[in-house]
Amino acid sequence: MRKIEILAPAGSIDSLKAAINASCDAVYIGGAKFGARAYADNLTEELMLQAIDYAHIHDTKIYLTVNTLLKNKELEHELYEYLVKYYEQGIDAVIVQDTGVLHFIHEHFPNLDIHGSTQMTLTMAKGANVLKQMGLTRLVTSRELGLEEIKNIRKGTDLEIETFVHGALCYCYSGQCLMSSMFGGRSGNRGRCAQPCRMPYQLKGDNKVLNSDKDKYVLSPKDISTIDMIPDLIEAGIDSFKIEGRMKRPEYAAGVTYMYRKYVDRYLEFGKEKYESYMQDHKEELNEDILLLQDLYNRGGFSQGYFVNRNGRNMISLSRPNHSGVHVGKVKSVNGGKAQIQLIQNINPQDILEIREDEKLYEFTVKNGEKAGNIYSVNLGKGSPVKPGFLVYRTKNNFLLNQLGEDYLKEEVKIPITGKVIIDTGEPIILELNYGNIHVRVNGDLVEAAMNQPMTEDKIRKQIMKTRETSYVFEELQISIKGNPFIPVQKLNELRRQGIEALSEAITGQYRRTTEHNSYDQKEIFDDVIYSKNHGINNMGIHVSVFDKNQLSAACSYPEVTAVYMDSDIVPFPDLLKLTKIVKESNKKCYIILPHIFRKTTYELYRQNKNILEDNTIDGYILRNLEEYDFIHSVLNVTQSGKDLIADYNLYVMNREAAAFWRDLGIVRLTAPVELNYSELKELNGIYNDIIVYGKIPLMVSAQCLAKTTSGWNNKNYNKTSDEPCCLANTDKIELMDRFDKNFQVKRHCRECYNTIYNSQCLSLLNYKEQVLSIEPKNIRLNFTFETPEETGKVIYSFIQKYVYNNYVDEIENYTRGHFKRGIE
């Protein structure tokens, strides 16, 4: 029978134990470094080594999160020593985001399974299969994928598929978010996200506000729950059901794990038809279990995420960004500072309740529990705004938390073992222990003959079965006695301890590995493709990126501009070659920037337009994901065409191993990431083809659509297959305004159906020429987004004057240096 893994979050050692007690198959957990939850109660090295053994003794796999981007010094000086102890101890797999980390682990820890994090933004089997040759054994799908897309992945790869089935969603495609990074230096790519998506925003268009005051959390998705979708998820081909929640309490990890274990096991036991029939007869039980999950944590209720919806308003928790709790009643009347609450759910002592009218008005702790259907009275005090009809929610279910604590946190679930004690006067006492196919045998001291009272079978059994302080419990213990033995109780206790230790060592020893244990030697792994040193500005190109056709004339009018990059959706495909011809006629190279996101419908759309994309007026392509790497090799056959390939900044080459990863795939033209500071870029000087010196940096790339969110547009099973816009909004220009009155412009890529939110300020390194040149890029790159043709021309002119002719020019208005000076943690 097919095995479905329940993969639980462990933000602490207590969460790990709670999830294991609740019968998960695997846990994912972070150590002291390099995990995507830097603020969780991550484990020290000593605790992690203990956790690995604890998990294995309980027949549970344990995956280590190394799912952040590593700076060069971290990778070359810290990663090996960090991983080697866990590797030798027997960690089952590592979860990675950084292609450099993947490349490094595949080389130095070849027997270690590697899981591609959702931070890798893998949306098709084609992208994941590129990584298979680099040691990837499992992909964690992007959370934005629908069930049909996951089915297609299953058809296209033999890699394991892991998918988030419960918990929080990010608004942005994971791995494509720089909002927290740009706002305050806390990078989501480094596990330090400050969650600006959970803040209030106004959405503006055509000089008016498009969302109401009640709907201000437009970037805050509801949590997902798929407990009622178990058959669909299993039939889609998912191997591992992943639960989000490393920042949540142990009771959450236990409760959610238990629920998914319960329903997955029922499905596997019953089969599809019998399961569906069973669920029809047990709707009330399912509703109660969903209510339990909501009590543990939910934002605005649950959604089914992207499994059945491409995007939409019903997926966003517009009025509240944190735990919404469970609706337990309604204010029936208010008299003399007292409110009478009509209950629809049981409430318990020490529950925390909120009375709301859109927002929290009054919060209180329940003193005495009350049953559903009854009235509960609470003192509000004078001047309370609470009125009849206001709803009451529970945000802490004290009874549930206590129950989960008793069931899963208080005591360890014991491992059943069998054993045999062999006693023969004059011979060493023997204890044999068995667990599964593991058998151990330990010998004690010689057994003396009893002078008076011999040791009885009952006394021996009682002492040997005292395993309470261990992970084991005897389900059977045989005792063989010959003669009249005398055995001190102390000797029996010592024998039991020796046997349990030997059994634990035998179980965990199956997972141990050995290495040569040589420290990783720093090396220049990219010397063979480093660009010519000290080539100077005369050999440096000025590349201009445009995504508005009206910016093209300005880009082409300067002879100093050596190449133009055009967004592939700058115009409909039939008109694209008209623009590429203009670029070539201006004696410049022409590159096409492929989309941020390349899902199946996009892949097919671009395949249909293969002849246009292969045209000889196109010199190359800017790649933003692994699916595009596959596309240009398998569909456009770029190897034969000789077209240039450039990896864009969001492919995150932050270390030399990442550069080596792309080199091994045949791509040596790399774009500098925007999160490294000057000294960090300088350390990698010579490996970057492009460095972005101007432009609004994308903060988020989202499968959601802000226009649809405010218009209320929803469409189940939506598939985008044409160039026609799909949204109902009547405005072209929309932007977000935060609580500090900063405006963030939004680009809707309707053809590929995703939104990009841009920083409010332009990056400008206009007056940092000497520092930029010392990094030794082959080209500087100017990115234009919402600029007018006149603004575009003015900026190009300024950079030419400064970088080519070394003339003084005024700095760009409202600019930022981004991370060039400050960097990220």
PDB file of C-alpha atoms in Angstrom, residues 435-695:
ATOM      1  CA  TYR A 435      12.561  -4.249  18.281  1.00  0.00           C
ATOM      2  CA  GLY A 436      11.461  -5.010  14.750  1.00  0.00           C
ATOM      3  CA  ASN A 437      14.395  -6.703  13.056  1.00  0.00           C
ATOM      4  CA  ILE A 438      16.870  -5.438  15.660  1.00  0.00           C
ATOM      5  CA  HIS A 439      18.149  -7.887  18.258  1.00  0.00           C
ATOM      6  CA  VAL A 440      20.608  -7.133  21.065  1.00  0.00           C
ATOM      7  CA  ARG A 441      22.050  -9.281  23.837  1.00  0.00           C
ATOM      8  CA  VAL A 442      23.895  -8.147  26.952  1.00  0.00           C
ATOM      9  CA  ASN A 443      25.546 -10.250  29.658  1.00  0.00           C
ATOM     10  CA  GLY A 444      25.574  -9.466  33.361  1.00  0.00           C
ATOM     11  CA  ASP A 445      27.533 -10.919  36.265  1.00  0.00           C
ATOM     12  CA  LEU A 446      27.698 -14.593  37.164  1.00  0.00           C
ATOM     13  CA  VAL A 447      24.570 -15.802  38.915  1.00  0.00           C
ATOM     14  CA  GLU A 448      25.169 -17.116  42.417  1.00  0.00           C
ATOM     15  CA  ALA A 449      23.105 -19.779  44.127  1.00  0.00           C
ATOM     16  CA  ALA A 450      20.748 -18.486  46.786  1.00  0.00           C
ATOM     17  CA  MET A 451      21.560 -19.366  50.386  1.00  0.00           C
ATOM     18  CA  ASN A 452      18.048 -18.672  51.621  1.00  0.00           C
ATOM     19  CA  GLN A 453      15.396 -17.029  49.409  1.00  0.00           C
ATOM     20  CA  PRO A 454      16.007 -17.374  45.645  1.00  0.00           C
ATOM     21  CA  MET A 455      14.983 -14.570  43.261  1.00  0.00           C
ATOM     22  CA  THR A 456      11.501 -15.250  41.925  1.00  0.00           C
ATOM     23  CA  GLU A 457      10.270 -14.816  38.372  1.00  0.00           C
ATOM     24  CA  ASP A 458       7.832 -12.088  39.487  1.00  0.00           C
ATOM     25  CA  LYS A 459      10.586 -10.022  41.125  1.00  0.00           C
ATOM     26  CA  ILE A 460      12.824 -10.341  38.071  1.00  0.00           C
ATOM     27  CA  ARG A 461       9.975  -9.355  35.758  1.00  0.00           C
ATOM     28  CA  LYS A 462       9.104  -6.366  37.934  1.00  0.00           C
ATOM     29  CA  GLN A 463      12.650  -4.972  37.871  1.00  0.00           C
ATOM     30  CA  ILE A 464      13.400  -5.595  34.192  1.00  0.00           C
ATOM     31  CA  MET A 465      10.096  -4.036  33.083  1.00  0.00           C
ATOM     32  CA  LYS A 466      10.796  -0.744  34.904  1.00  0.00           C
ATOM     33  CA  THR A 467      11.356   1.215  31.681  1.00  0.00           C
ATOM     34  CA  ARG A 468       9.356   4.318  32.597  1.00  0.00           C
ATOM     35  CA  GLU A 469      12.324   6.692  32.267  1.00  0.00           C
ATOM     36  CA  THR A 470      13.204   5.314  28.830  1.00  0.00           C
ATOM     37  CA  SER A 471      11.556   5.410  25.391  1.00  0.00           C
ATOM     38  CA  TYR A 472      10.473   1.774  25.611  1.00  0.00           C
ATOM     39  CA  VAL A 473       7.774  -0.434  27.086  1.00  0.00           C
ATOM     40  CA  PHE A 474       7.713  -4.220  27.180  1.00  0.00           C
ATOM     41  CA  GLU A 475       4.817  -5.847  25.397  1.00  0.00           C
ATOM     42  CA  GLU A 476       6.280  -9.261  26.153  1.00  0.00           C
ATOM     43  CA  LEU A 477       9.033 -10.474  28.478  1.00  0.00           C
ATOM     44  CA  GLN A 478      10.009 -14.141  28.767  1.00  0.00           C
ATOM     45  CA  ILE A 479      12.000 -15.348  31.748  1.00  0.00           C
ATOM     46  CA  SER A 480      13.969 -18.592  31.850  1.00  0.00           C
ATOM     47  CA  ILE A 481      15.320 -19.677  35.254  1.00  0.00           C
ATOM     48  CA  LYS A 482      17.469 -22.692  36.103  1.00  0.00           C
ATOM     49  CA  GLY A 483      18.421 -23.458  39.643  1.00  0.00           C
ATOM     50  CA  ASN A 484      17.863 -21.240  42.676  1.00  0.00           C
ATOM     51  CA  PRO A 485      19.502 -17.958  41.731  1.00  0.00           C
ATOM     52  CA  PHE A 486      20.434 -15.077  43.974  1.00  0.00           C
ATOM     53  CA  ILE A 487      20.543 -11.776  42.056  1.00  0.00           C
ATOM     54  CA  PRO A 488      20.759  -8.381  43.802  1.00  0.00           C
ATOM     55  CA  VAL A 489      18.113  -5.917  42.584  1.00  0.00           C
ATOM     56  CA  GLN A 490      20.903  -3.472  41.747  1.00  0.00           C
ATOM     57  CA  LYS A 491      22.346  -5.993  39.269  1.00  0.00           C
ATOM     58  CA  LEU A 492      18.969  -6.391  37.545  1.00  0.00           C
ATOM     59  CA  ASN A 493      18.607  -2.627  37.218  1.00  0.00           C
ATOM     60  CA  GLU A 494      22.122  -2.378  35.775  1.00  0.00           C
ATOM     61  CA  LEU A 495      21.369  -5.173  33.301  1.00  0.00           C
ATOM     62  CA  ARG A 496      18.178  -3.403  32.181  1.00  0.00           C
ATOM     63  CA  ARG A 497      20.050  -0.132  31.652  1.00  0.00           C
ATOM     64  CA  GLN A 498      22.771  -1.876  29.659  1.00  0.00           C
ATOM     65  CA  GLY A 499      20.186  -3.613  27.491  1.00  0.00           C
ATOM     66  CA  ILE A 500      18.214  -0.434  26.794  1.00  0.00           C
ATOM     67  CA  GLU A 501      21.419   1.438  25.931  1.00  0.00           C
ATOM     68  CA  ALA A 502      22.500  -1.344  23.586  1.00  0.00           C
ATOM     69  CA  LEU A 503      19.095  -1.362  21.900  1.00  0.00           C
ATOM     70  CA  SER A 504      19.133   2.411  21.428  1.00  0.00           C
ATOM     71  CA  GLU A 505      22.633   2.254  19.995  1.00  0.00           C
ATOM     72  CA  ALA A 506      21.589  -0.491  17.609  1.00  0.00           C
ATOM     73  CA  ILE A 507      18.559   1.483  16.409  1.00  0.00           C
ATOM     74  CA  THR A 508      20.394   4.772  15.949  1.00  0.00           C
ATOM     75  CA  GLY A 509      23.507   3.035  14.639  1.00  0.00           C
ATOM     76  CA  GLN A 510      21.599   2.135  11.478  1.00  0.00           C
ATOM     77  CA  TYR A 511      21.582   5.832  10.589  1.00  0.00           C
ATOM     78  CA  ARG A 512      25.199   6.688  11.388  1.00  0.00           C
ATOM     79  CA  ARG A 513      27.517   7.739   8.577  1.00  0.00           C
ATOM     80  CA  THR A 514      31.229   8.320   8.380  1.00  0.00           C
ATOM     81  CA  THR A 515      33.199  10.990   6.572  1.00  0.00           C
ATOM     82  CA  GLU A 516      36.865  11.695   6.154  1.00  0.00           C
ATOM     83  CA  HIS A 517      36.040  14.666   8.374  1.00  0.00           C
ATOM     84  CA  ASN A 518      38.385  17.073   6.665  1.00  0.00           C
ATOM     85  CA  SER A 519      37.370  20.690   6.962  1.00  0.00           C
ATOM     86  CA  TYR A 520      36.133  22.210   3.754  1.00  0.00           C
ATOM     87  CA  ASP A 521      39.016  23.971   2.063  1.00  0.00           C
ATOM     88  CA  GLN A 522      38.177  27.362   0.612  1.00  0.00           C
ATOM     89  CA  LYS A 523      38.917  27.325  -3.075  1.00  0.00           C
ATOM     90  CA  GLU A 524      38.465  29.437  -6.146  1.00  0.00           C
ATOM     91  CA  ILE A 525      35.852  27.262  -7.816  1.00  0.00           C
ATOM     92  CA  PHE A 526      34.916  29.744 -10.468  1.00  0.00           C
ATOM     93  CA  ASP A 527      38.288  30.858 -11.782  1.00  0.00           C
ATOM     94  CA  ASP A 528      37.745  29.252 -15.156  1.00  0.00           C
ATOM     95  CA  VAL A 529      34.832  31.519 -16.000  1.00  0.00           C
ATOM     96  CA  ILE A 530      35.728  34.754 -14.214  1.00  0.00           C
ATOM     97  CA  TYR A 531      35.633  37.624 -16.639  1.00  0.00           C
ATOM     98  CA  SER A 532      38.759  39.480 -17.669  1.00  0.00           C
ATOM     99  CA  LYS A 533      40.083  41.488 -14.777  1.00  0.00           C
ATOM    100  CA  ASN A 534      40.413  45.263 -14.900  1.00  0.00           C
ATOM    101  CA  HIS A 535      38.701  45.602 -18.249  1.00  0.00           C
ATOM    102  CA  GLY A 536      37.692  49.200 -17.393  1.00  0.00           C
ATOM    103  CA  ILE A 537      34.679  51.235 -18.399  1.00  0.00           C
ATOM    104  CA  ASN A 538      35.633  51.294 -22.076  1.00  0.00           C
ATOM    105  CA  ASN A 539      34.924  47.564 -22.233  1.00  0.00           C
ATOM    106  CA  MET A 540      31.838  47.698 -20.034  1.00  0.00           C
ATOM    107  CA  GLY A 541      28.396  47.592 -21.566  1.00  0.00           C
ATOM    108  CA  ILE A 542      25.398  49.690 -20.590  1.00  0.00           C
ATOM    109  CA  HIS A 543      22.292  47.512 -20.732  1.00  0.00           C
ATOM    110  CA  VAL A 544      18.820  48.990 -20.489  1.00  0.00           C
ATOM    111  CA  SER A 545      15.767  46.999 -19.441  1.00  0.00           C
ATOM    112  CA  VAL A 546      12.268  48.186 -20.453  1.00  0.00           C
ATOM    113  CA  PHE A 547       8.777  46.803 -19.935  1.00  0.00           C
ATOM    114  CA  ASP A 548       6.876  49.592 -21.649  1.00  0.00           C
ATOM    115  CA  LYS A 549       7.206  49.923 -25.433  1.00  0.00           C
ATOM    116  CA  ASN A 550       7.143  53.714 -25.084  1.00  0.00           C
ATOM    117  CA  GLN A 551      10.481  53.550 -23.251  1.00  0.00           C
ATOM    118  CA  LEU A 552      12.132  51.815 -26.185  1.00  0.00           C
ATOM    119  CA  SER A 553      12.886  54.894 -28.291  1.00  0.00           C
ATOM    120  CA  ALA A 554      14.847  56.466 -25.432  1.00  0.00           C
ATOM    121  CA  ALA A 555      16.824  53.273 -24.880  1.00  0.00           C
ATOM    122  CA  CYS A 556      17.689  52.985 -28.558  1.00  0.00           C
ATOM    123  CA  SER A 557      18.623  56.634 -29.058  1.00  0.00           C
ATOM    124  CA  TYR A 558      21.941  56.522 -27.167  1.00  0.00           C
ATOM    125  CA  PRO A 559      24.881  54.887 -28.971  1.00  0.00           C
ATOM    126  CA  GLU A 560      26.520  54.216 -25.592  1.00  0.00           C
ATOM    127  CA  VAL A 561      23.741  51.756 -24.738  1.00  0.00           C
ATOM    128  CA  THR A 562      24.997  48.373 -25.912  1.00  0.00           C
ATOM    129  CA  ALA A 563      21.982  46.149 -25.258  1.00  0.00           C
ATOM    130  CA  VAL A 564      18.259  46.376 -24.583  1.00  0.00           C
ATOM    131  CA  TYR A 565      16.340  43.901 -22.436  1.00  0.00           C
ATOM    132  CA  MET A 566      12.594  43.712 -23.092  1.00  0.00           C
ATOM    133  CA  ASP A 567       9.965  42.065 -20.938  1.00  0.00           C
ATOM    134  CA  SER A 568       8.427  39.256 -22.939  1.00  0.00           C
ATOM    135  CA  ASP A 569       4.938  40.623 -22.248  1.00  0.00           C
ATOM    136  CA  ILE A 570       5.820  44.156 -23.340  1.00  0.00           C
ATOM    137  CA  VAL A 571       3.415  43.636 -26.262  1.00  0.00           C
ATOM    138  CA  PRO A 572       1.335  40.675 -27.517  1.00  0.00           C
ATOM    139  CA  PHE A 573       3.527  38.025 -29.124  1.00  0.00           C
ATOM    140  CA  PRO A 574       2.574  38.872 -32.749  1.00  0.00           C
ATOM    141  CA  ASP A 575       3.979  42.400 -32.252  1.00  0.00           C
ATOM    142  CA  LEU A 576       7.135  41.451 -30.396  1.00  0.00           C
ATOM    143  CA  LEU A 577       9.386  41.200 -33.437  1.00  0.00           C
ATOM    144  CA  LYS A 578       8.477  44.733 -34.493  1.00  0.00           C
ATOM    145  CA  LEU A 579      10.229  45.929 -31.336  1.00  0.00           C
ATOM    146  CA  THR A 580      13.198  43.580 -31.561  1.00  0.00           C
ATOM    147  CA  LYS A 581      13.784  44.812 -35.106  1.00  0.00           C
ATOM    148  CA  ILE A 582      13.906  48.409 -33.845  1.00  0.00           C
ATOM    149  CA  VAL A 583      16.580  47.436 -31.328  1.00  0.00           C
ATOM    150  CA  LYS A 584      18.704  45.649 -33.922  1.00  0.00           C
ATOM    151  CA  GLU A 585      18.417  48.574 -36.324  1.00  0.00           C
ATOM    152  CA  SER A 586      19.859  50.804 -33.615  1.00  0.00           C
ATOM    153  CA  ASN A 587      22.935  48.534 -33.574  1.00  0.00           C
ATOM    154  CA  LYS A 588      22.324  47.056 -30.142  1.00  0.00           C
ATOM    155  CA  LYS A 589      21.908  43.546 -28.813  1.00  0.00           C
ATOM    156  CA  CYS A 590      18.373  42.531 -27.992  1.00  0.00           C
ATOM    157  CA  TYR A 591      17.455  40.243 -25.100  1.00  0.00           C
ATOM    158  CA  ILE A 592      14.049  38.963 -23.970  1.00  0.00           C
ATOM    159  CA  ILE A 593      13.334  38.865 -20.235  1.00  0.00           C
ATOM    160  CA  LEU A 594      11.293  35.769 -19.512  1.00  0.00           C
ATOM    161  CA  PRO A 595       8.555  35.903 -16.829  1.00  0.00           C
ATOM    162  CA  HIS A 596       9.188  35.759 -13.092  1.00  0.00           C
ATOM    163  CA  ILE A 597       6.867  32.739 -12.964  1.00  0.00           C
ATOM    164  CA  PHE A 598       6.740  30.008 -15.614  1.00  0.00           C
ATOM    165  CA  ARG A 599       3.880  27.641 -14.846  1.00  0.00           C
ATOM    166  CA  LYS A 600       2.393  25.046 -17.161  1.00  0.00           C
ATOM    167  CA  THR A 601      -0.021  27.377 -19.000  1.00  0.00           C
ATOM    168  CA  THR A 602       2.783  29.869 -19.551  1.00  0.00           C
ATOM    169  CA  TYR A 603       5.119  27.109 -20.737  1.00  0.00           C
ATOM    170  CA  GLU A 604       2.553  26.016 -23.318  1.00  0.00           C
ATOM    171  CA  LEU A 605       1.849  29.580 -24.414  1.00  0.00           C
ATOM    172  CA  TYR A 606       5.531  30.211 -25.041  1.00  0.00           C
ATOM    173  CA  ARG A 607       5.886  26.894 -26.810  1.00  0.00           C
ATOM    174  CA  GLN A 608       3.122  27.985 -29.186  1.00  0.00           C
ATOM    175  CA  ASN A 609       5.148  31.120 -29.930  1.00  0.00           C
ATOM    176  CA  LYS A 610       8.431  29.266 -30.347  1.00  0.00           C
ATOM    177  CA  ASN A 611       9.088  30.678 -33.826  1.00  0.00           C
ATOM    178  CA  ILE A 612       8.816  34.245 -32.591  1.00  0.00           C
ATOM    179  CA  LEU A 613      11.143  33.650 -29.648  1.00  0.00           C
ATOM    180  CA  GLU A 614      13.739  31.981 -31.889  1.00  0.00           C
ATOM    181  CA  ASP A 615      13.886  34.893 -34.319  1.00  0.00           C
ATOM    182  CA  ASN A 616      17.381  36.050 -35.274  1.00  0.00           C
ATOM    183  CA  THR A 617      16.640  39.575 -34.016  1.00  0.00           C
ATOM    184  CA  ILE A 618      16.800  38.125 -30.493  1.00  0.00           C
ATOM    185  CA  ASP A 619      20.336  37.679 -29.154  1.00  0.00           C
ATOM    186  CA  GLY A 620      19.496  35.966 -25.901  1.00  0.00           C
ATOM    187  CA  TYR A 621      17.273  35.560 -22.873  1.00  0.00           C
ATOM    188  CA  ILE A 622      17.187  36.592 -19.239  1.00  0.00           C
ATOM    189  CA  LEU A 623      16.236  33.575 -17.109  1.00  0.00           C
ATOM    190  CA  ARG A 624      14.350  33.894 -13.842  1.00  0.00           C
ATOM    191  CA  ASN A 625      13.585  30.282 -12.908  1.00  0.00           C
ATOM    192  CA  LEU A 626      14.549  26.687 -13.604  1.00  0.00           C
ATOM    193  CA  GLU A 627      11.480  25.993 -15.730  1.00  0.00           C
ATOM    194  CA  GLU A 628      12.770  28.585 -18.207  1.00  0.00           C
ATOM    195  CA  TYR A 629      16.158  26.884 -18.229  1.00  0.00           C
ATOM    196  CA  ASP A 630      14.426  23.700 -19.373  1.00  0.00           C
ATOM    197  CA  PHE A 631      12.314  25.625 -21.885  1.00  0.00           C
ATOM    198  CA  ILE A 632      15.185  27.281 -23.673  1.00  0.00           C
ATOM    199  CA  HIS A 633      17.069  23.992 -23.923  1.00  0.00           C
ATOM    200  CA  SER A 634      14.267  21.574 -24.769  1.00  0.00           C
ATOM    201  CA  VAL A 635      11.974  23.878 -26.778  1.00  0.00           C
ATOM    202  CA  LEU A 636      14.129  26.689 -28.170  1.00  0.00           C
ATOM    203  CA  ASN A 637      17.232  24.490 -28.405  1.00  0.00           C
ATOM    204  CA  VAL A 638      19.460  27.381 -27.444  1.00  0.00           C
ATOM    205  CA  THR A 639      22.561  25.195 -27.554  1.00  0.00           C
ATOM    206  CA  GLN A 640      22.371  25.033 -31.346  1.00  0.00           C
ATOM    207  CA  SER A 641      21.187  28.599 -31.843  1.00  0.00           C
ATOM    208  CA  GLY A 642      24.108  30.090 -29.945  1.00  0.00           C
ATOM    209  CA  LYS A 643      21.945  32.657 -28.151  1.00  0.00           C
ATOM    210  CA  ASP A 644      23.193  34.165 -24.883  1.00  0.00           C
ATOM    211  CA  LEU A 645      21.705  33.191 -21.549  1.00  0.00           C
ATOM    212  CA  ILE A 646      21.842  35.426 -18.488  1.00  0.00           C
ATOM    213  CA  ALA A 647      20.656  34.359 -15.031  1.00  0.00           C
ATOM    214  CA  ASP A 648      18.699  37.219 -13.483  1.00  0.00           C
ATOM    215  CA  TYR A 649      19.230  38.645  -9.987  1.00  0.00           C
ATOM    216  CA  ASN A 650      16.422  36.566  -8.418  1.00  0.00           C
ATOM    217  CA  LEU A 651      18.346  33.351  -9.072  1.00  0.00           C
ATOM    218  CA  TYR A 652      20.479  34.538  -6.153  1.00  0.00           C
ATOM    219  CA  VAL A 653      24.149  33.902  -6.804  1.00  0.00           C
ATOM    220  CA  MET A 654      25.387  34.942  -3.351  1.00  0.00           C
ATOM    221  CA  ASN A 655      28.351  32.579  -3.185  1.00  0.00           C
ATOM    222  CA  ARG A 656      30.838  30.905  -5.479  1.00  0.00           C
ATOM    223  CA  GLU A 657      29.153  27.528  -5.144  1.00  0.00           C
ATOM    224  CA  ALA A 658      25.987  29.009  -6.650  1.00  0.00           C
ATOM    225  CA  ALA A 659      28.107  30.308  -9.506  1.00  0.00           C
ATOM    226  CA  ALA A 660      29.527  26.813  -9.918  1.00  0.00           C
ATOM    227  CA  PHE A 661      26.006  25.383  -9.967  1.00  0.00           C
ATOM    228  CA  TRP A 662      25.074  27.561 -12.939  1.00  0.00           C
ATOM    229  CA  ARG A 663      28.414  26.937 -14.595  1.00  0.00           C
ATOM    230  CA  ASP A 664      27.706  23.208 -14.471  1.00  0.00           C
ATOM    231  CA  LEU A 665      24.419  23.936 -16.263  1.00  0.00           C
ATOM    232  CA  GLY A 666      26.269  25.899 -18.918  1.00  0.00           C
ATOM    233  CA  ILE A 667      25.344  29.415 -17.745  1.00  0.00           C
ATOM    234  CA  VAL A 668      28.202  31.727 -16.817  1.00  0.00           C
ATOM    235  CA  ARG A 669      26.487  35.076 -17.297  1.00  0.00           C
ATOM    236  CA  LEU A 670      25.099  35.980 -13.911  1.00  0.00           C
ATOM    237  CA  THR A 671      23.348  39.009 -12.465  1.00  0.00           C
ATOM    238  CA  ALA A 672      24.386  40.298  -9.050  1.00  0.00           C
ATOM    239  CA  PRO A 673      21.743  39.764  -6.332  1.00  0.00           C
ATOM    240  CA  VAL A 674      20.305  42.932  -4.804  1.00  0.00           C
ATOM    241  CA  GLU A 675      20.635  41.850  -1.154  1.00  0.00           C
ATOM    242  CA  LEU A 676      24.431  41.817  -0.923  1.00  0.00           C
ATOM    243  CA  ASN A 677      26.284  44.926   0.178  1.00  0.00           C
ATOM    244  CA  TYR A 678      29.319  46.375  -1.530  1.00  0.00           C
ATOM    245  CA  SER A 679      31.951  44.459   0.443  1.00  0.00           C
ATOM    246  CA  GLU A 680      30.108  41.166  -0.113  1.00  0.00           C
ATOM    247  CA  LEU A 681      29.834  41.838  -3.840  1.00  0.00           C
ATOM    248  CA  LYS A 682      33.491  42.863  -3.903  1.00  0.00           C
ATOM    249  CA  GLU A 683      34.444  39.521  -2.396  1.00  0.00           C
ATOM    250  CA  LEU A 684      32.866  37.893  -5.462  1.00  0.00           C
ATOM    251  CA  ASN A 685      34.260  40.368  -7.964  1.00  0.00           C
ATOM    252  CA  GLY A 686      34.562  39.164 -11.501  1.00  0.00           C
ATOM    253  CA  ILE A 687      31.761  36.585 -11.500  1.00  0.00           C
ATOM    254  CA  TYR A 688      28.879  38.888 -12.406  1.00  0.00           C
ATOM    255  CA  ASN A 689      27.882  39.677 -15.959  1.00  0.00           C
ATOM    256  CA  ASP A 690      25.388  42.373 -14.888  1.00  0.00           C
ATOM    257  CA  ILE A 691      24.926  44.566 -11.866  1.00  0.00           C
ATOM    258  CA  ILE A 692      21.714  46.559 -11.499  1.00  0.00           C
ATOM    259  CA  VAL A 693      22.566  50.206 -10.815  1.00  0.00           C
ATOM    260  CA  TYR A 694      19.138  51.745 -11.382  1.00  0.00           C
ATOM    261  CA  GLY A 695      15.511  50.730 -11.101  1.00  0.00           C
TER     262      GLY A 695
END
